[in-house]
PDB file of N, CA, C and O in Angstrom:
ATOM      1  N   MET A 264       0.708  -1.481   0.463  1.00 53.00           N
ATOM      2  CA  MET A 264      -0.004  -0.218   0.220  1.00 53.00           C
ATOM      3  C   MET A 264       0.667   1.652   0.404  1.00 53.00           C
ATOM      4  O   MET A 264       2.141   1.239   0.752  1.00 53.00           O
ATOM      5  N   ASN A 265       0.456   2.041  -0.985  1.00 55.00           N
ATOM      6  CA  ASN A 265       1.380   2.727  -1.171  1.00 55.00           C
ATOM      7  C   ASN A 265       0.536   4.574  -0.172  1.00 55.00           C
ATOM      8  O   ASN A 265      -0.597   4.754   0.406  1.00 55.00           O
ATOM      9  N   HIS A 266       1.790   5.856   0.824  1.00 57.00           N
ATOM     10  CA  HIS A 266       1.147   5.981   1.337  1.00 57.00           C
ATOM     11  C   HIS A 266       1.338   7.840   1.763  1.00 57.00           C
ATOM     12  O   HIS A 266       2.696   8.281   0.814  1.00 57.00           O
ATOM     13  N   LEU A 267       0.022   8.770   1.254  1.00 57.00           N
ATOM     14  CA  LEU A 267       0.992  10.198   0.325  1.00 57.00           C
ATOM     15  C   LEU A 267       1.429  10.209   1.867  1.00 57.00           C
ATOM     16  O   LEU A 267       0.681  10.592   3.174  1.00 57.00           O
ATOM     17  N   SER A 268       2.249  11.029   1.774  1.00 57.00           N
ATOM     18  CA  SER A 268       2.991  11.627   2.398  1.00 57.00           C
ATOM     19  C   SER A 268       2.341  13.874   2.766  1.00 57.00           C
ATOM     20  O   SER A 268       2.246  13.868   2.449  1.00 57.00           O
ATOM     21  N   PRO A 269       2.650  13.801   4.376  1.00 67.00           N
ATOM     22  CA  PRO A 269       2.186  14.639   4.646  1.00 67.00           C
ATOM     23  C   PRO A 269       2.790  16.045   4.752  1.00 67.00           C
ATOM     24  O   PRO A 269       3.351  16.814   4.701  1.00 67.00           O
ATOM     25  N   GLN A 270       4.114  15.613   4.042  1.00 76.00           N
ATOM     26  CA  GLN A 270       5.261  16.646   3.953  1.00 76.00           C
ATOM     27  C   GLN A 270       4.905  17.120   2.084  1.00 76.00           C
ATOM     28  O   GLN A 270       5.812  18.349   1.972  1.00 76.00           O
ATOM     29  N   ALA A 271       3.649  17.278   1.538  1.00 84.00           N
ATOM     30  CA  ALA A 271       3.454  18.055   0.135  1.00 84.00           C
ATOM     31  C   ALA A 271       4.003  18.659   0.041  1.00 84.00           C
ATOM     32  O   ALA A 271       3.236  19.824   1.397  1.00 84.00           O
ATOM     33  N   GLN A 272       3.746  19.944  -0.606  1.00 89.00           N
ATOM     34  CA  GLN A 272       5.194  21.287  -1.083  1.00 89.00           C
ATOM     35  C   GLN A 272       4.523  21.319  -2.367  1.00 89.00           C
ATOM     36  O   GLN A 272       4.570  20.506  -3.125  1.00 89.00           O
ATOM     37  N   THR A 273       3.963  22.979  -2.039  1.00 90.00           N
ATOM     38  CA  THR A 273       3.540  23.560  -3.814  1.00 90.00           C
ATOM     39  C   THR A 273       5.614  24.755  -3.856  1.00 90.00           C
ATOM     40  O   THR A 273       5.368  25.179  -2.506  1.00 90.00           O
ATOM     41  N   VAL A 274       6.127  24.428  -4.876  1.00 89.00           N
ATOM     42  CA  VAL A 274       6.990  25.690  -5.294  1.00 89.00           C
ATOM     43  C   VAL A 274       6.242  26.083  -6.705  1.00 89.00           C
ATOM     44  O   VAL A 274       6.524  25.425  -7.937  1.00 89.00           O
ATOM     45  N   GLY A 275       6.259  27.047  -6.849  1.00 88.00           N
ATOM     46  CA  GLY A 275       6.212  27.457  -8.250  1.00 88.00           C
ATOM     47  C   GLY A 275       4.473  26.971  -8.362  1.00 88.00           C
ATOM     48  O   GLY A 275       3.119  27.209  -8.044  1.00 88.00           O
ATOM     49  N   ARG A 276       4.679  26.489 -10.068  1.00 89.00           N
ATOM     50  CA  ARG A 276       4.216  26.354 -10.665  1.00 89.00           C
ATOM     51  C   ARG A 276       3.247  24.592 -10.319  1.00 89.00           C
ATOM     52  O   ARG A 276       2.970  23.746 -10.190  1.00 89.00           O
ATOM     53  N   PHE A 277       4.479  24.228  -9.624  1.00 91.00           N
ATOM     54  CA  PHE A 277       4.393  22.972  -8.796  1.00 91.00           C
ATOM     55  C   PHE A 277       4.496  22.495  -7.867  1.00 91.00           C
ATOM     56  O   PHE A 277       4.487  22.815  -6.882  1.00 91.00           O
ATOM     57  N   ALA A 278       3.169  21.600  -7.498  1.00 93.00           N
ATOM     58  CA  ALA A 278       3.645  20.514  -6.322  1.00 93.00           C
ATOM     59  C   ALA A 278       4.005  18.871  -6.874  1.00 93.00           C
ATOM     60  O   ALA A 278       3.711  18.376  -7.026  1.00 93.00           O
ATOM     61  N   LEU A 279       4.735  19.091  -5.144  1.00 95.00           N
ATOM     62  CA  LEU A 279       4.950  17.874  -5.282  1.00 95.00           C
ATOM     63  C   LEU A 279       4.843  16.968  -3.920  1.00 95.00           C
ATOM     64  O   LEU A 279       4.504  17.549  -2.608  1.00 95.00           O
ATOM     65  N   SER A 280       4.574  16.093  -4.371  1.00 95.00           N
ATOM     66  CA  SER A 280       3.436  15.340  -3.232  1.00 95.00           C
ATOM     67  C   SER A 280       4.756  13.801  -3.732  1.00 95.00           C
ATOM     68  O   SER A 280       4.909  12.590  -3.970  1.00 95.00           O
ATOM     69  N   PRO A 281       5.374  13.696  -1.773  1.00 95.00           N
ATOM     70  CA  PRO A 281       6.220  12.484  -2.217  1.00 95.00           C
ATOM     71  C   PRO A 281       5.008  11.255  -1.340  1.00 95.00           C
ATOM     72  O   PRO A 281       5.021  11.536  -0.385  1.00 95.00           O
ATOM     73  N   LEU A 282       5.544   9.653  -2.002  1.00 95.00           N
ATOM     74  CA  LEU A 282       4.712   8.600  -1.774  1.00 95.00           C
ATOM     75  C   LEU A 282       6.083   8.063  -1.138  1.00 95.00           C
ATOM     76  O   LEU A 282       7.117   7.553  -1.227  1.00 95.00           O
ATOM     77  N   THR A 283       5.618   7.173  -0.072  1.00 95.00           N
ATOM     78  CA  THR A 283       5.595   6.220   0.641  1.00 95.00           C
ATOM     79  C   THR A 283       5.499   4.864   0.587  1.00 95.00           C
ATOM     80  O   THR A 283       4.317   4.326   0.135  1.00 95.00           O
ATOM     81  N   ARG A 284       6.019   4.011   0.349  1.00 95.00           N
ATOM     82  CA  ARG A 284       5.077   2.049   0.005  1.00 95.00           C
ATOM     83  C   ARG A 284       6.377   0.810   1.034  1.00 95.00           C
ATOM     84  O   ARG A 284       7.849   1.380   1.112  1.00 95.00           O
ATOM     85  N   GLN A 285       5.845   0.805   2.134  1.00 96.00           N
ATOM     86  CA  GLN A 285       6.347  -0.667   3.099  1.00 96.00           C
ATOM     87  C   GLN A 285       6.763  -1.827   1.314  1.00 96.00           C
ATOM     88  O   GLN A 285       6.145  -2.195   1.279  1.00 96.00           O
ATOM     89  N   THR A 286       7.902  -2.251   1.921  1.00 96.00           N
ATOM     90  CA  THR A 286       7.963  -3.860   1.128  1.00 96.00           C
ATOM     91  C   THR A 286       7.867  -5.092   1.805  1.00 96.00           C
ATOM     92  O   THR A 286       7.872  -4.829   3.323  1.00 96.00           O
ATOM     93  N   GLU A 287       8.014  -6.010   1.971  1.00 96.00           N
ATOM     94  CA  GLU A 287       8.096  -7.509   2.214  1.00 96.00           C
ATOM     95  C   GLU A 287       9.441  -6.855   3.343  1.00 96.00           C
ATOM     96  O   GLU A 287       8.814  -8.044   4.387  1.00 96.00           O
ATOM     97  N   ASP A 288      10.340  -6.469   2.946  1.00 96.00           N
ATOM     98  CA  ASP A 288      11.123  -6.513   3.871  1.00 96.00           C
ATOM     99  C   ASP A 288      10.718  -4.973   5.347  1.00 96.00           C
ATOM    100  O   ASP A 288      12.309  -5.894   6.562  1.00 96.00           O
ATOM    101  N   GLY A 289       9.926  -5.068   5.361  1.00 97.00           N
ATOM    102  CA  GLY A 289       8.926  -4.178   6.756  1.00 97.00           C
ATOM    103  C   GLY A 289      10.740  -2.973   6.409  1.00 97.00           C
ATOM    104  O   GLY A 289      10.196  -1.752   6.989  1.00 97.00           O
ATOM    105  N   GLN A 290      11.267  -3.206   4.735  1.00 98.00           N
ATOM    106  CA  GLN A 290      12.345  -0.974   4.589  1.00 98.00           C
ATOM    107  C   GLN A 290      10.857  -0.215   3.537  1.00 98.00           C
ATOM    108  O   GLN A 290      10.189  -0.613   3.830  1.00 98.00           O
ATOM    109  N   TYR A 291      11.169   0.778   3.802  1.00 97.00           N
ATOM    110  CA  TYR A 291      10.465   1.569   2.682  1.00 97.00           C
ATOM    111  C   TYR A 291      11.011   1.978   1.089  1.00 97.00           C
ATOM    112  O   TYR A 291      11.845   2.390   1.594  1.00 97.00           O
ATOM    113  N   ALA A 292      10.159   2.158   0.166  1.00 97.00           N
ATOM    114  CA  ALA A 292      10.347   3.251  -1.188  1.00 97.00           C
ATOM    115  C   ALA A 292       9.177   3.656  -1.404  1.00 97.00           C
ATOM    116  O   ALA A 292       8.976   4.436  -0.239  1.00 97.00           O
ATOM    117  N   ALA A 293      10.301   4.996  -1.428  1.00 97.00           N
ATOM    118  CA  ALA A 293       9.997   6.512  -1.743  1.00 97.00           C
ATOM    119  C   ALA A 293      10.233   6.567  -3.274  1.00 97.00           C
ATOM    120  O   ALA A 293       9.927   6.088  -4.271  1.00 97.00           O
ATOM    121  N   SER A 294       8.786   6.994  -3.557  1.00 96.00           N
ATOM    122  CA  SER A 294       8.245   7.789  -4.949  1.00 96.00           C
ATOM    123  C   SER A 294       8.020   9.820  -5.009  1.00 96.00           C
ATOM    124  O   SER A 294       8.049   9.120  -3.360  1.00 96.00           O
ATOM    125  N   LEU A 295       7.918  10.075  -5.984  1.00 96.00           N
ATOM    126  CA  LEU A 295       7.507  11.175  -5.661  1.00 96.00           C
ATOM    127  C   LEU A 295       7.023  11.734  -6.958  1.00 96.00           C
ATOM    128  O   LEU A 295       7.461  11.409  -8.217  1.00 96.00           O
ATOM    129  N   SER A 296       5.533  12.177  -7.020  1.00 95.00           N
ATOM    130  CA  SER A 296       4.950  13.036  -7.980  1.00 95.00           C
ATOM    131  C   SER A 296       4.881  14.416  -8.310  1.00 95.00           C
ATOM    132  O   SER A 296       4.941  14.889  -6.701  1.00 95.00           O
ATOM    133  N   ILE A 297       5.607  15.166  -9.279  1.00 94.00           N
ATOM    134  CA  ILE A 297       4.912  16.363  -9.376  1.00 94.00           C
ATOM    135  C   ILE A 297       4.785  16.618 -10.876  1.00 94.00           C
ATOM    136  O   ILE A 297       3.896  16.044 -11.800  1.00 94.00           O
ATOM    137  N   ARG A 298       3.355  17.490  -9.936  1.00 94.00           N
ATOM    138  CA  ARG A 298       2.453  17.932 -10.940  1.00 94.00           C
ATOM    139  C   ARG A 298       2.480  19.599 -11.439  1.00 94.00           C
ATOM    140  O   ARG A 298       2.893  19.938 -10.184  1.00 94.00           O
ATOM    141  N   SER A 299       1.802  19.507 -12.376  1.00 91.00           N
ATOM    142  CA  SER A 299       1.320  20.866 -12.795  1.00 91.00           C
ATOM    143  C   SER A 299       0.799  21.291 -13.373  1.00 91.00           C
ATOM    144  O   SER A 299       0.043  20.488 -14.240  1.00 91.00           O
ATOM    145  N   GLY A 300      -0.023  22.732 -13.590  1.00 84.00           N
ATOM    146  CA  GLY A 300      -1.755  22.458 -14.651  1.00 84.00           C
ATOM    147  C   GLY A 300      -2.406  22.175 -13.625  1.00 84.00           C
ATOM    148  O   GLY A 300      -2.070  22.609 -12.657  1.00 84.00           O
ATOM    149  N   ARG A 301      -3.730  22.802 -14.442  1.00 82.00           N
ATOM    150  CA  ARG A 301      -5.317  22.798 -13.621  1.00 82.00           C
ATOM    151  C   ARG A 301      -5.820  22.242 -14.844  1.00 82.00           C
ATOM    152  O   ARG A 301      -5.650  22.138 -16.235  1.00 82.00           O
ATOM    153  N   GLY A 302      -7.339  21.364 -14.744  1.00 81.00           N
ATOM    154  CA  GLY A 302      -7.972  20.759 -14.709  1.00 81.00           C
ATOM    155  C   GLY A 302      -7.354  19.747 -15.855  1.00 81.00           C
ATOM    156  O   GLY A 302      -6.740  19.230 -16.101  1.00 81.00           O
ATOM    157  N   SER A 303      -7.845  20.000 -17.270  1.00 85.00           N
ATOM    158  CA  SER A 303      -7.937  19.127 -18.516  1.00 85.00           C
ATOM    159  C   SER A 303      -6.301  19.373 -18.967  1.00 85.00           C
ATOM    160  O   SER A 303      -5.137  18.520 -19.719  1.00 85.00           O
ATOM    161  N   GLY A 304      -5.676  20.561 -18.584  1.00 87.00           N
ATOM    162  CA  GLY A 304      -4.227  20.639 -18.528  1.00 87.00           C
ATOM    163  C   GLY A 304      -3.619  20.130 -17.763  1.00 87.00           C
ATOM    164  O   GLY A 304      -2.075  20.881 -17.639  1.00 87.00           O
ATOM    165  N   THR A 305      -3.306  19.400 -16.949  1.00 89.00           N
ATOM    166  CA  THR A 305      -2.973  19.353 -15.420  1.00 89.00           C
ATOM    167  C   THR A 305      -1.695  17.779 -15.930  1.00 89.00           C
ATOM    168  O   THR A 305      -1.948  17.257 -17.132  1.00 89.00           O
ATOM    169  N   HIS A 306      -0.531  18.010 -15.904  1.00 91.00           N
ATOM    170  CA  HIS A 306       0.720  17.187 -16.258  1.00 91.00           C
ATOM    171  C   HIS A 306       0.967  16.905 -14.677  1.00 91.00           C
ATOM    172  O   HIS A 306       1.513  17.562 -14.117  1.00 91.00           O
ATOM    173  N   ASP A 307       1.377  15.570 -14.380  1.00 91.00           N
ATOM    174  CA  ASP A 307       2.192  14.636 -13.506  1.00 91.00           C
ATOM    175  C   ASP A 307       2.783  13.846 -13.873  1.00 91.00           C
ATOM    176  O   ASP A 307       2.680  12.762 -14.991  1.00 91.00           O
ATOM    177  N   ARG A 308       4.640  12.986 -13.248  1.00 92.00           N
ATOM    178  CA  ARG A 308       5.326  13.222 -13.315  1.00 92.00           C
ATOM    179  C   ARG A 308       5.218  12.568 -11.346  1.00 92.00           C
ATOM    180  O   ARG A 308       5.628  12.707 -11.061  1.00 92.00           O
ATOM    181  N   VAL A 309       5.014  10.602 -12.175  1.00 95.00           N
ATOM    182  CA  VAL A 309       5.683  10.312 -10.964  1.00 95.00           C
ATOM    183  C   VAL A 309       6.641   9.347 -10.653  1.00 95.00           C
ATOM    184  O   VAL A 309       7.348   8.724 -11.807  1.00 95.00           O
ATOM    185  N   TYR A 310       8.443   9.718 -10.218  1.00 95.00           N
ATOM    186  CA  TYR A 310       9.469   9.194 -10.005  1.00 95.00           C
ATOM    187  C   TYR A 310       9.218   7.805  -9.032  1.00 95.00           C
ATOM    188  O   TYR A 310       9.599   8.592  -8.195  1.00 95.00           O
ATOM    189  N   ARG A 311      10.352   6.372  -9.275  1.00 96.00           N
ATOM    190  CA  ARG A 311      10.472   6.159  -8.219  1.00 96.00           C
ATOM    191  C   ARG A 311      12.113   5.766  -7.739  1.00 96.00           C
ATOM    192  O   ARG A 311      12.592   5.833  -8.784  1.00 96.00           O
ATOM    193  N   PHE A 312      12.355   5.549  -6.607  1.00 96.00           N
ATOM    194  CA  PHE A 312      14.198   5.525  -6.326  1.00 96.00           C
ATOM    195  C   PHE A 312      14.132   4.901  -5.885  1.00 96.00           C
ATOM    196  O   PHE A 312      13.273   4.260  -4.818  1.00 96.00           O
ATOM    197  N   THR A 313      15.117   4.292  -6.213  1.00 94.00           N
ATOM    198  CA  THR A 313      15.978   3.051  -5.337  1.00 94.00           C
ATOM    199  C   THR A 313      16.519   2.841  -4.617  1.00 94.00           C
ATOM    200  O   THR A 313      16.375   1.625  -3.585  1.00 94.00           O
ATOM    201  N   PRO A 314      16.876   3.974  -3.721  1.00 96.00           N
ATOM    202  CA  PRO A 314      17.324   3.220  -1.824  1.00 96.00           C
ATOM    203  C   PRO A 314      16.289   2.527  -1.722  1.00 96.00           C
ATOM    204  O   PRO A 314      14.693   3.302  -1.635  1.00 96.00           O
ATOM    205  N   LEU A 315      16.410   2.564  -0.168  1.00 98.00           N
ATOM    206  CA  LEU A 315      15.823   2.358   0.114  1.00 98.00           C
ATOM    207  C   LEU A 315      16.019   2.586   2.335  1.00 98.00           C
ATOM    208  O   LEU A 315      16.890   2.369   2.289  1.00 98.00           O
ATOM    209  N   PHE A 316      14.254   3.072   2.948  1.00 98.00           N
ATOM    210  CA  PHE A 316      15.480   3.408   4.069  1.00 98.00           C
ATOM    211  C   PHE A 316      14.196   3.255   5.310  1.00 98.00           C
ATOM    212  O   PHE A 316      13.537   2.369   4.738  1.00 98.00           O
ATOM    213  N   PRO A 317      14.841   3.019   6.562  1.00 98.00           N
ATOM    214  CA  PRO A 317      15.079   2.400   8.007  1.00 98.00           C
ATOM    215  C   PRO A 317      13.266   2.835   8.330  1.00 98.00           C
ATOM    216  O   PRO A 317      11.939   2.595   8.371  1.00 98.00           O
ATOM    217  N   THR A 318      12.970   4.048   7.322  1.00 97.00           N
ATOM    218  CA  THR A 318      11.747   4.885   8.206  1.00 97.00           C
ATOM    219  C   THR A 318      10.118   5.377   7.116  1.00 97.00           C
ATOM    220  O   THR A 318      10.961   5.582   5.534  1.00 97.00           O
ATOM    221  N   ALA A 319       8.836   5.103   7.187  1.00 95.00           N
ATOM    222  CA  ALA A 319       8.818   6.618   5.816  1.00 95.00           C
ATOM    223  C   ALA A 319       9.105   7.452   5.880  1.00 95.00           C
ATOM    224  O   ALA A 319       9.571   8.518   4.757  1.00 95.00           O
ATOM    225  N   GLN A 320       8.805   8.541   6.567  1.00 95.00           N
ATOM    226  CA  GLN A 320       9.920   9.805   6.920  1.00 95.00           C
ATOM    227  C   GLN A 320      10.850   9.625   6.011  1.00 95.00           C
ATOM    228  O   GLN A 320      10.676  10.631   5.438  1.00 95.00           O
ATOM    229  N   ALA A 321      11.776   8.613   6.218  1.00 97.00           N
ATOM    230  CA  ALA A 321      13.024   9.463   5.780  1.00 97.00           C
ATOM    231  C   ALA A 321      13.250   8.647   4.080  1.00 97.00           C
ATOM    232  O   ALA A 321      13.736   9.174   3.780  1.00 97.00           O
ATOM    233  N   ALA A 322      11.708   7.957   3.870  1.00 97.00           N
ATOM    234  CA  ALA A 322      12.102   7.664   2.548  1.00 97.00           C
ATOM    235  C   ALA A 322      11.218   8.885   2.158  1.00 97.00           C
ATOM    236  O   ALA A 322      11.433   9.943   0.345  1.00 97.00           O
ATOM    237  N   ALA A 323       9.963  10.304   2.326  1.00 95.00           N
ATOM    238  CA  ALA A 323       9.477  10.951   2.100  1.00 95.00           C
ATOM    239  C   ALA A 323      10.121  12.088   2.310  1.00 95.00           C
ATOM    240  O   ALA A 323      10.556  12.596   1.339  1.00 95.00           O
ATOM    241  N   ARG A 324      11.611  11.993   2.892  1.00 96.00           N
ATOM    242  CA  ARG A 324      12.516  13.578   3.839  1.00 96.00           C
ATOM    243  C   ARG A 324      13.198  12.837   1.870  1.00 96.00           C
ATOM    244  O   ARG A 324      13.824  14.093   1.313  1.00 96.00           O
ATOM    245  N   PHE A 325      13.762  12.114   1.828  1.00 97.00           N
ATOM    246  CA  PHE A 325      14.448  11.999   0.387  1.00 97.00           C
ATOM    247  C   PHE A 325      13.716  12.117  -0.861  1.00 97.00           C
ATOM    248  O   PHE A 325      14.655  12.754  -1.944  1.00 97.00           O
ATOM    249  N   ALA A 326      12.249  11.519  -0.800  1.00 97.00           N
ATOM    250  CA  ALA A 326      11.973  11.994  -1.912  1.00 97.00           C
ATOM    251  C   ALA A 326      12.015  13.586  -2.310  1.00 97.00           C
ATOM    252  O   ALA A 326      11.320  14.269  -3.434  1.00 97.00           O
ATOM    253  N   LEU A 327      11.208  13.851  -1.581  1.00 95.00           N
ATOM    254  CA  LEU A 327      11.117  15.438  -1.886  1.00 95.00           C
ATOM    255  C   LEU A 327      12.298  15.987  -1.336  1.00 95.00           C
ATOM    256  O   LEU A 327      11.679  17.116  -2.177  1.00 95.00           O
ATOM    257  N   ASP A 328      12.427  15.518  -1.222  1.00 95.00           N
ATOM    258  CA  ASP A 328      14.547  16.687  -1.441  1.00 95.00           C
ATOM    259  C   ASP A 328      15.148  16.581  -2.671  1.00 95.00           C
ATOM    260  O   ASP A 328      15.666  17.452  -3.354  1.00 95.00           O
ATOM    261  N   GLN A 329      15.177  15.161  -3.495  1.00 95.00           N
ATOM    262  CA  GLN A 329      14.951  15.739  -4.344  1.00 95.00           C
ATOM    263  C   GLN A 329      14.478  16.017  -5.930  1.00 95.00           C
ATOM    264  O   GLN A 329      13.969  16.632  -6.778  1.00 95.00           O
ATOM    265  N   GLY A 330      12.811  16.134  -5.136  1.00 94.00           N
ATOM    266  CA  GLY A 330      11.989  16.790  -5.960  1.00 94.00           C
ATOM    267  C   GLY A 330      13.138  18.321  -6.189  1.00 94.00           C
ATOM    268  O   GLY A 330      12.305  18.608  -7.272  1.00 94.00           O
ATOM    269  N   LEU A 331      13.471  18.398  -5.326  1.00 93.00           N
ATOM    270  CA  LEU A 331      13.410  20.644  -5.096  1.00 93.00           C
ATOM    271  C   LEU A 331      14.749  20.097  -5.792  1.00 93.00           C
ATOM    272  O   LEU A 331      14.663  21.926  -6.278  1.00 93.00           O
ATOM    273  N   SER A 332      15.485  18.769  -5.643  1.00 92.00           N
ATOM    274  CA  SER A 332      16.903  19.329  -6.558  1.00 92.00           C
ATOM    275  C   SER A 332      16.806  19.442  -7.806  1.00 92.00           C
ATOM    276  O   SER A 332      17.138  20.785  -8.366  1.00 92.00           O
ATOM    277  N   TYR A 333      15.289  18.746  -8.696  1.00 89.00           N
ATOM    278  CA  TYR A 333      14.976  18.321  -9.905  1.00 89.00           C
ATOM    279  C   TYR A 333      14.642  20.070  -9.933  1.00 89.00           C
ATOM    280  O   TYR A 333      14.933  20.489 -11.376  1.00 89.00           O
ATOM    281  N   LEU A 334      13.800  20.856  -8.935  1.00 88.00           N
ATOM    282  CA  LEU A 334      13.909  21.880  -9.495  1.00 88.00           C
ATOM    283  C   LEU A 334      14.202  23.643  -9.183  1.00 88.00           C
ATOM    284  O   LEU A 334      14.096  24.505 -10.462  1.00 88.00           O
ATOM    285  N   ARG A 335      15.461  22.951  -8.978  1.00 87.00           N
ATOM    286  CA  ARG A 335      16.411  24.075  -9.066  1.00 87.00           C
ATOM    287  C   ARG A 335      17.371  24.342 -10.279  1.00 87.00           C
ATOM    288  O   ARG A 335      18.231  24.222 -10.488  1.00 87.00           O
ATOM    289  N   GLN A 336      17.037  22.794 -11.187  1.00 83.00           N
ATOM    290  CA  GLN A 336      17.717  22.907 -12.352  1.00 83.00           C
ATOM    291  C   GLN A 336      18.249  24.546 -12.845  1.00 83.00           C
ATOM    292  O   GLN A 336      16.186  24.641 -13.144  1.00 83.00           O
ATOM    293  N   PRO A 337      18.665  24.202 -14.156  1.00 78.00           N
ATOM    294  CA  PRO A 337      17.850  25.866 -14.436  1.00 78.00           C
ATOM    295  C   PRO A 337      16.839  25.239 -15.574  1.00 78.00           C
ATOM    296  O   PRO A 337      16.502  26.302 -16.218  1.00 78.00           O
ATOM    297  N   ALA A 338      17.687  24.502 -16.675  1.00 71.00           N
ATOM    298  CA  ALA A 338      15.747  24.553 -17.687  1.00 71.00           C
ATOM    299  C   ALA A 338      15.634  23.019 -17.578  1.00 71.00           C
ATOM    300  O   ALA A 338      16.286  22.543 -17.698  1.00 71.00           O
ATOM    301  N   LEU A 339      13.858  23.655 -16.492  1.00 61.00           N
ATOM    302  CA  LEU A 339      13.248  22.462 -17.291  1.00 61.00           C
ATOM    303  C   LEU A 339      12.542  22.829 -18.295  1.00 61.00           C
ATOM    304  O   LEU A 339      12.566  23.233 -18.577  1.00 61.00           O
ATOM    305  N   PRO A 340      12.243  20.345 -18.119  1.00 61.00           N
ATOM    306  CA  PRO A 340      11.216  20.445 -19.519  1.00 61.00           C
ATOM    307  C   PRO A 340      10.090  20.893 -19.105  1.00 61.00           C
ATOM    308  O   PRO A 340       8.983  20.847 -18.454  1.00 61.00           O
ATOM    309  N   ALA A 341       9.114  21.481 -20.763  1.00 55.00           N
ATOM    310  CA  ALA A 341       7.844  22.100 -19.829  1.00 55.00           C
ATOM    311  C   ALA A 341       6.518  21.072 -20.016  1.00 55.00           C
ATOM    312  O   ALA A 341       6.884  20.591 -19.936  1.00 55.00           O
TER     313      ALA A 341
END
């Protein structure tokens, strides 16, 4: 089961929503949704990350940090 983290943030026109999932061995996998636009013009990209984490909070923090780093890039795709 995936869990949406309460650490979601809005940065400019982007909504970043970290998600976590507990694996069979009890660790947590991290994903991140980066959404922009409204209505029928909404665009959502979901990224999954390889490292596993001991807590859901650590996984969500990692995903959010990756998203913030992505948004700091000088040229973002449209």
